[in-house]
PDB file of C-alpha atoms and ligand atoms in Angstrom:
ATOM      1  CA  UNK J   1      89.327 109.576 103.090  1.00  0.00           C
ATOM      2  CA  UNK J   2      86.646 106.822 102.961  1.00  0.00           C
ATOM      3  CA  UNK J   3      87.635 103.618 101.163  1.00  0.00           C
ATOM      4  CA  UNK J   4      91.226 103.505  99.905  1.00  0.00           C
ATOM      5  CA  UNK J   5      91.502 103.128  96.142  1.00  0.00           C
ATOM      6  CA  UNK J   6      93.425  99.992  95.265  1.00  0.00           C
ATOM      7  CA  UNK J   7      94.012 100.468  91.538  1.00  0.00           C
ATOM      8  CA  UNK J   8      94.203 103.093  88.868  1.00  0.00           C
ATOM      9  CA  UNK J   9      94.586 103.207  85.083  1.00  0.00           C
ATOM     10  CA  UNK J  10      96.191 106.124  83.244  1.00  0.00           C
ATOM     11  CA  UNK J  11      95.030 106.459  79.603  1.00  0.00           C
ATOM     12  CA  UNK J  12      96.544 108.757  76.998  1.00  0.00           C
ATOM     13  CA  UNK J  13      98.008 108.859  73.466  1.00  0.00           C
ATOM     14  CA  UNK J  14     101.748 108.395  72.834  1.00  0.00           C
ATOM     15  CA  UNK J  15     102.920 111.746  71.456  1.00  0.00           C
ATOM     16  CA  UNK J  16     105.759 112.583  69.016  1.00  0.00           C
ATOM     17  CA  UNK J  17     108.019 113.845  71.837  1.00  0.00           C
ATOM     18  CA  UNK J  18     107.857 110.362  73.449  1.00  0.00           C
ATOM     19  CA  UNK J  19     109.342 108.649  70.388  1.00  0.00           C
ATOM     20  CA  UNK J  20     112.983 107.746  69.652  1.00  0.00           C
ATOM     21  CA  UNK J  21     114.838 107.854  66.308  1.00  0.00           C
ATOM     22  CA  UNK J  22     113.419 104.451  65.386  1.00  0.00           C
ATOM     23  CA  UNK J  23     109.824 105.759  65.699  1.00  0.00           C
ATOM     24  CA  UNK J  24     109.086 103.850  68.897  1.00  0.00           C
ATOM     25  CA  UNK J  25     108.413 105.208  72.390  1.00  0.00           C
ATOM     26  CA  UNK J  26     111.575 105.664  74.528  1.00  0.00           C
ATOM     27  CA  UNK J  27     112.007 103.162  77.344  1.00  0.00           C
ATOM     28  CA  UNK J  28     112.578 106.191  79.594  1.00  0.00           C
ATOM     29  CA  UNK J  29     109.177 107.638  78.652  1.00  0.00           C
ATOM     30  CA  UNK J  30     107.522 104.336  79.528  1.00  0.00           C
ATOM     31  CA  UNK J  31     109.375 104.302  82.873  1.00  0.00           C
ATOM     32  CA  UNK J  32     108.142 107.824  83.621  1.00  0.00           C
ATOM     33  CA  UNK J  33     104.531 106.771  82.943  1.00  0.00           C
ATOM     34  CA  UNK J  34     105.056 103.751  85.225  1.00  0.00           C
ATOM     35  CA  UNK J  35     106.352 106.024  87.999  1.00  0.00           C
ATOM     36  CA  UNK J  36     103.376 108.381  87.602  1.00  0.00           C
ATOM     37  CA  UNK J  37     100.881 105.506  87.740  1.00  0.00           C
ATOM     38  CA  UNK J  38     102.632 103.991  90.783  1.00  0.00           C
ATOM     39  CA  UNK J  39     102.513 107.374  92.517  1.00  0.00           C
ATOM     40  CA  UNK J  40      98.797 107.907  91.778  1.00  0.00           C
ATOM     41  CA  UNK J  41      97.996 104.356  92.894  1.00  0.00           C
ATOM     42  CA  UNK J  42      99.951 104.568  96.159  1.00  0.00           C
ATOM     43  CA  UNK J  43      98.632 108.064  96.961  1.00  0.00           C
ATOM     44  CA  UNK J  44      95.108 106.764  96.357  1.00  0.00           C
ATOM     45  CA  UNK J  45      95.681 103.810  98.667  1.00  0.00           C
ATOM     46  CA  UNK J  46      97.456 105.637 101.490  1.00  0.00           C
ATOM     47  CA  UNK J  47      95.876 109.082 101.201  1.00  0.00           C
ATOM     48  CA  UNK J  48      99.431 110.447 101.625  1.00  0.00           C
ATOM     49  CA  UNK J  49     102.311 111.754  99.555  1.00  0.00           C
ATOM     50  CA  UNK J  50     104.493 108.834  98.472  1.00  0.00           C
ATOM     51  CA  UNK J  51     107.985 108.369  97.067  1.00  0.00           C
ATOM     52  CA  UNK J  52     109.440 105.659  94.870  1.00  0.00           C
ATOM     53  CA  UNK J  53     111.738 103.334  96.843  1.00  0.00           C
ATOM     54  CA  UNK J  54     112.296 100.643  94.227  1.00  0.00           C
ATOM     55  CA  UNK J  55     111.372  99.728  90.651  1.00  0.00           C
ATOM     56  CA  UNK J  56     112.342  96.384  89.212  1.00  0.00           C
ATOM     57  CA  UNK J  57     111.556  93.372  87.108  1.00  0.00           C
ATOM     58  CA  UNK J  58     110.842  95.690  84.212  1.00  0.00           C
ATOM     59  CA  UNK J  59     110.296  93.903  80.952  1.00  0.00           C
ATOM     60  CA  UNK J  60     109.731  95.648  77.628  1.00  0.00           C
ATOM     61  CA  UNK J  61     107.704  93.016  75.817  1.00  0.00           C
ATOM     62  CA  UNK J  62     106.605  94.914  72.720  1.00  0.00           C
ATOM     63  CA  UNK J  63     107.170  98.424  71.342  1.00  0.00           C
ATOM     64  CA  UNK J  64     104.690 101.303  71.605  1.00  0.00           C
ATOM     65  CA  UNK J  65     104.282 103.494  68.511  1.00  0.00           C
ATOM     66  CA  UNK J  66     103.469 107.181  68.239  1.00  0.00           C
ATOM     67  CA  UNK J  67      99.694 107.718  68.222  1.00  0.00           C
ATOM     68  CA  UNK J  68      99.044 104.491  70.150  1.00  0.00           C
ATOM     69  CA  UNK J  69      96.475 104.590  72.933  1.00  0.00           C
ATOM     70  CA  UNK J  70      98.434 103.683  76.067  1.00  0.00           C
ATOM     71  CA  UNK J  71      96.962 102.269  79.289  1.00  0.00           C
ATOM     72  CA  UNK J  72      99.117 102.065  82.395  1.00  0.00           C
ATOM     73  CA  UNK J  73      97.391  99.894  84.997  1.00  0.00           C
ATOM     74  CA  UNK J  74      98.679 100.027  88.578  1.00  0.00           C
ATOM     75  CA  UNK J  75      97.399  98.020  91.531  1.00  0.00           C
ATOM     76  CA  UNK J  76      98.439  97.310  95.097  1.00  0.00           C
ATOM     77  CA  UNK J  77      99.523  93.676  95.564  1.00  0.00           C
ATOM     78  CA  UNK J  78     101.120  93.950  99.017  1.00  0.00           C
ATOM     79  CA  UNK J  79     101.393  96.442 101.854  1.00  0.00           C
ATOM     80  CA  UNK J  80     104.010  96.525 104.611  1.00  0.00           C
ATOM     81  CA  UNK J  81     104.278  99.137 107.364  1.00  0.00           C
ATOM     82  CA  UNK J  82     104.982 102.100 105.124  1.00  0.00           C
ATOM     83  CA  UNK J  83     105.445 100.441 101.736  1.00  0.00           C
ATOM     84  CA  UNK J  84     103.008  99.566  98.997  1.00  0.00           C
ATOM     85  CA  UNK J  85     104.050  97.041  96.361  1.00  0.00           C
ATOM     86  CA  UNK J  86     102.462  98.037  93.069  1.00  0.00           C
ATOM     87  CA  UNK J  87     102.124  95.739  90.053  1.00  0.00           C
ATOM     88  CA  UNK J  88     102.216  97.670  86.805  1.00  0.00           C
ATOM     89  CA  UNK J  89     101.047  96.549  83.404  1.00  0.00           C
ATOM     90  CA  UNK J  90     101.332  98.725  80.311  1.00  0.00           C
ATOM     91  CA  UNK J  91      99.092  97.984  77.335  1.00  0.00           C
ATOM     92  CA  UNK J  92      98.906  99.786  74.014  1.00  0.00           C
ATOM     93  CA  UNK J  93      96.810  99.671  70.886  1.00  0.00           C
ATOM     94  CA  UNK J  94      96.012 101.536  67.721  1.00  0.00           C
ATOM     95  CA  UNK J  95      93.004 103.642  68.805  1.00  0.00           C
ATOM     96  CA  UNK J  96      91.294 102.788  65.502  1.00  0.00           C
ATOM     97  CA  UNK J  97      91.412  99.031  66.026  1.00  0.00           C
ATOM     98  CA  UNK J  98      91.544  98.873  69.869  1.00  0.00           C
ATOM     99  CA  UNK J  99      93.563  95.698  69.469  1.00  0.00           C
ATOM    100  CA  UNK J 100      95.201  95.867  72.916  1.00  0.00           C
ATOM    101  CA  UNK J 101      98.612  94.213  73.519  1.00  0.00           C
ATOM    102  CA  UNK J 102     100.757  94.078  76.637  1.00  0.00           C
ATOM    103  CA  UNK J 103     103.976  96.041  76.174  1.00  0.00           C
ATOM    104  CA  UNK J 104     105.584  96.316  79.602  1.00  0.00           C
ATOM    105  CA  UNK J 105     105.306  94.952  83.121  1.00  0.00           C
ATOM    106  CA  UNK J 106     107.108  95.648  86.373  1.00  0.00           C
ATOM    107  CA  UNK J 107     106.876  96.058  90.146  1.00  0.00           C
ATOM    108  CA  UNK J 108     107.290  99.380  91.912  1.00  0.00           C
ATOM    109  CA  UNK J 109     107.569  99.865  95.672  1.00  0.00           C
ATOM    110  CA  UNK J 110     106.250 103.167  96.966  1.00  0.00           C
ATOM    111  CA  UNK J 111     106.628 104.500 100.513  1.00  0.00           C
ATOM    112  CA  UNK J 112     104.189 106.906 102.185  1.00  0.00           C
ATOM    113  CA  UNK J 113     105.941 109.818 103.861  1.00  0.00           C
ATOM    114  CA  UNK J 114     104.942 112.715 106.100  1.00  0.00           C
ATOM    115  CA  UNK J 115     105.736 116.410 105.610  1.00  0.00           C
ATOM    116  CA  UNK J 116     109.322 115.822 106.824  1.00  0.00           C
ATOM    117  CA  UNK J 117     109.894 112.927 104.417  1.00  0.00           C
ATOM    118  CA  UNK J 118     109.708 110.332 107.228  1.00  0.00           C
ATOM    119  CA  UNK J 119     108.004 107.048 106.422  1.00  0.00           C
ATOM    120  CA  UNK J 120     104.505 106.580 107.831  1.00  0.00           C
ATOM    121  CA  UNK J 121     102.097 103.692 108.306  1.00  0.00           C
ATOM    122  CA  UNK J 122      99.766 102.801 105.426  1.00  0.00           C
ATOM    123  CA  UNK J 123      96.416 100.946 105.525  1.00  0.00           C
ATOM    124  CA  UNK J 124      96.845  97.174 105.205  1.00  0.00           C
ATOM    125  CA  UNK J 125      95.637  95.601 101.989  1.00  0.00           C
ATOM    126  CA  UNK J 126      94.147  92.111 102.412  1.00  0.00           C
ATOM    127  CA  UNK J 127      93.939  89.925  99.310  1.00  0.00           C
ATOM    128  CA  UNK J 128      90.538  88.324  98.752  1.00  0.00           C
ATOM    129  CA  UNK J 129      90.193  86.776  95.307  1.00  0.00           C
ATOM    130  CA  UNK J 130      92.245  83.791  94.152  1.00  0.00           C
ATOM    131  CA  UNK J 131      94.158  86.028  91.735  1.00  0.00           C
ATOM    132  CA  UNK J 132      94.884  88.580  94.484  1.00  0.00           C
ATOM    133  CA  UNK J 133      96.144  85.851  96.820  1.00  0.00           C
ATOM    134  CA  UNK J 134      98.513  84.525  94.115  1.00  0.00           C
ATOM    135  CA  UNK J 135      99.853  87.990  93.329  1.00  0.00           C
ATOM    136  CA  UNK J 136     100.288  88.725  97.038  1.00  0.00           C
ATOM    137  CA  UNK J 137     102.261  85.487  97.488  1.00  0.00           C
ATOM    138  CA  UNK J 138     104.426  86.472  94.526  1.00  0.00           C
ATOM    139  CA  UNK J 139     105.086  89.903  96.082  1.00  0.00           C
ATOM    140  CA  UNK J 140     106.342  88.175  99.236  1.00  0.00           C
ATOM    141  CA  UNK J 141     108.555  85.763  97.245  1.00  0.00           C
ATOM    142  CA  UNK J 142     110.005  88.725  95.327  1.00  0.00           C
ATOM    143  CA  UNK J 143     110.943  90.425  98.619  1.00  0.00           C
ATOM    144  CA  UNK J 144     113.151  87.450  99.500  1.00  0.00           C
ATOM    145  CA  UNK J 145     114.672  87.372  96.000  1.00  0.00           C
ATOM    146  CA  UNK J 146     115.394  91.118  96.187  1.00  0.00           C
ATOM    147  CA  UNK J 147     117.304  90.541  99.401  1.00  0.00           C
ATOM    148  CA  UNK J 148     119.624  88.142  97.532  1.00  0.00           C
ATOM    149  CA  UNK J 149     120.059  90.612  94.644  1.00  0.00           C
ATOM    150  CA  UNK J 150     120.778  93.361  97.171  1.00  0.00           C
ATOM    151  CA  UNK J 151     123.557  91.308  98.733  1.00  0.00           C
ATOM    152  CA  UNK J 152     125.094  90.604  95.285  1.00  0.00           C
ATOM    153  CA  UNK J 153     124.940  94.336  94.439  1.00  0.00           C
ATOM    154  CA  UNK J 154     126.864  95.218  97.616  1.00  0.00           C
ATOM    155  CA  UNK J 155     130.171  95.499  95.694  1.00  0.00           C
ATOM    156  CA  UNK J 156     128.808  98.438  93.652  1.00  0.00           C
ATOM    157  CA  UNK J 157     127.825 100.443  96.720  1.00  0.00           C
ATOM    158  CA  UNK J 158     129.873 103.388  98.059  1.00  0.00           C
ATOM    159  CA  UNK J 159     131.916 102.305 101.039  1.00  0.00           C
TER     160      UNK J 159
HETATM  161  C1  ACO L 201     107.609 110.796  93.892  1.00  0.00           C
HETATM  162  C2  ACO L 201     108.955 110.242  93.574  1.00  0.00           C
HETATM  163  O1  ACO L 201     109.088 109.508  92.685  1.00  0.00           O
HETATM  164  S1  ACO L 201     110.280 110.660  94.529  1.00  0.00           S
HETATM  165  C3  ACO L 201     111.758 110.295  93.598  1.00  0.00           C
HETATM  166  C4  ACO L 201     112.451 109.054  93.877  1.00  0.00           C
HETATM  167  N1  ACO L 201     112.400 108.577  95.240  1.00  0.00           N
HETATM  168  C5  ACO L 201     113.035 109.173  96.266  1.00  0.00           C
HETATM  169  O2  ACO L 201     113.630 110.233  96.196  1.00  0.00           O
HETATM  170  C6  ACO L 201     113.015 108.427  97.564  1.00  0.00           C
HETATM  171  C7  ACO L 201     114.363 108.464  98.264  1.00  0.00           C
HETATM  172  N2  ACO L 201     114.371 107.562  99.412  1.00  0.00           N
HETATM  173  C8  ACO L 201     113.862 107.920 100.616  1.00  0.00           C
HETATM  174  O3  ACO L 201     113.380 109.026 100.831  1.00  0.00           O
HETATM  175  C9  ACO L 201     113.903 106.879 101.721  1.00  0.00           C
HETATM  176  O4  ACO L 201     114.910 105.932 101.434  1.00  0.00           O
HETATM  177  C10 ACO L 201     112.537 106.123 101.876  1.00  0.00           C
HETATM  178  C11 ACO L 201     111.471 107.108 102.391  1.00  0.00           C
HETATM  179  C12 ACO L 201     112.068 105.486 100.565  1.00  0.00           C
HETATM  180  C13 ACO L 201     112.704 104.990 102.904  1.00  0.00           C
HETATM  181  O5  ACO L 201     112.998 105.588 104.138  1.00  0.00           O
HETATM  182  P1  ACO L 201     113.848 104.835 105.269  1.00  0.00           P
HETATM  183  O6  ACO L 201     113.792 105.681 106.490  1.00  0.00           O
HETATM  184  O7  ACO L 201     115.165 104.477 104.702  1.00  0.00           O
HETATM  185  O8  ACO L 201     112.973 103.580 105.601  1.00  0.00           O
HETATM  186  P2  ACO L 201     113.204 101.992 105.452  1.00  0.00           P
HETATM  187  O9  ACO L 201     114.549 101.601 104.991  1.00  0.00           O
HETATM  188  O10 ACO L 201     112.714 101.421 106.737  1.00  0.00           O
HETATM  189  O11 ACO L 201     112.155 101.658 104.294  1.00  0.00           O
HETATM  190  C14 ACO L 201     110.790 101.978 104.422  1.00  0.00           C
HETATM  191  C15 ACO L 201     110.000 100.961 103.664  1.00  0.00           C
HETATM  192  O12 ACO L 201     110.415 100.959 102.295  1.00  0.00           O
HETATM  193  C16 ACO L 201     110.874  99.671 101.927  1.00  0.00           C
HETATM  194  N3  ACO L 201     112.058  99.873 101.074  1.00  0.00           N
HETATM  195  C17 ACO L 201     112.998 100.835 101.200  1.00  0.00           C
HETATM  196  N4  ACO L 201     113.935 100.691 100.242  1.00  0.00           N
HETATM  197  C18 ACO L 201     113.558  99.621  99.504  1.00  0.00           C
HETATM  198  C19 ACO L 201     114.123  98.960  98.371  1.00  0.00           C
HETATM  199  N5  ACO L 201     115.252  99.363  97.791  1.00  0.00           N
HETATM  200  N6  ACO L 201     113.470  97.892  97.865  1.00  0.00           N
HETATM  201  C20 ACO L 201     112.321  97.458  98.420  1.00  0.00           C
HETATM  202  N7  ACO L 201     111.730  98.052  99.495  1.00  0.00           N
HETATM  203  C21 ACO L 201     112.364  99.115 100.027  1.00  0.00           C
HETATM  204  C22 ACO L 201     111.251  98.984 103.211  1.00  0.00           C
HETATM  205  O13 ACO L 201     111.151  97.575 103.089  1.00  0.00           O
HETATM  206  C23 ACO L 201     110.221  99.538 104.169  1.00  0.00           C
HETATM  207  O14 ACO L 201     108.996  98.848 104.006  1.00  0.00           O
HETATM  208  P3  ACO L 201     107.953  98.673 105.255  1.00  0.00           P
HETATM  209  O15 ACO L 201     107.883  99.978 106.001  1.00  0.00           O
HETATM  210  O16 ACO L 201     106.648  98.380 104.576  1.00  0.00           O
HETATM  211  O17 ACO L 201     108.470  97.573 106.073  1.00  0.00           O
END
């Protein structure tokens, strides 16, 4: 592979099977799209098969309606040894008006694995623009916060 691809946008229409009884897209459908975009983004960056290790900070800001044009934007904001931290933003609009609004945001951590499912090294991403540097710093802060959450969640784990 030549230059790793840092970001990707999936674009499609929300279909009737994605919608709940209230006529809005299921949160689970949105989470599936997020997972697909995170996979495509991390595979594009690492050139390897990747698995989802973590998804968090998900916020459903506004509903998506059937027939909306949906855009799921995924971009690498931090790389570790085998992990890629992916920032996801979901936008939707009526395809007739193209009046785009943000509906969901979250962070997904993907890990590149080999044929045996063992983690493998990924290319390092170096932030360059001011915005990239800020988002990279945030990714590092979130790692520390996740550690605290992890410790609090210990009581729910199988002994
Ligand atoms: C395509 C799909 O969606 S697959 C479906 C859902 N996902 C899966 O089934 C994955 C199941 N999990 C696994 O296979 C393993 O736990 C793996 C491959 C993710 C991690 O393998 P391990 O041998 O446990 O490695 P380890 O604990 O060192 O973690 C590897 C990396 O992931 C990161 N990581 C692992 N778990 C988490 C977590 N819960 N939160 C944040 N980061 C995590 C680690 O920080 C580490 O990053 P680094 O290599 O950049 O330092």
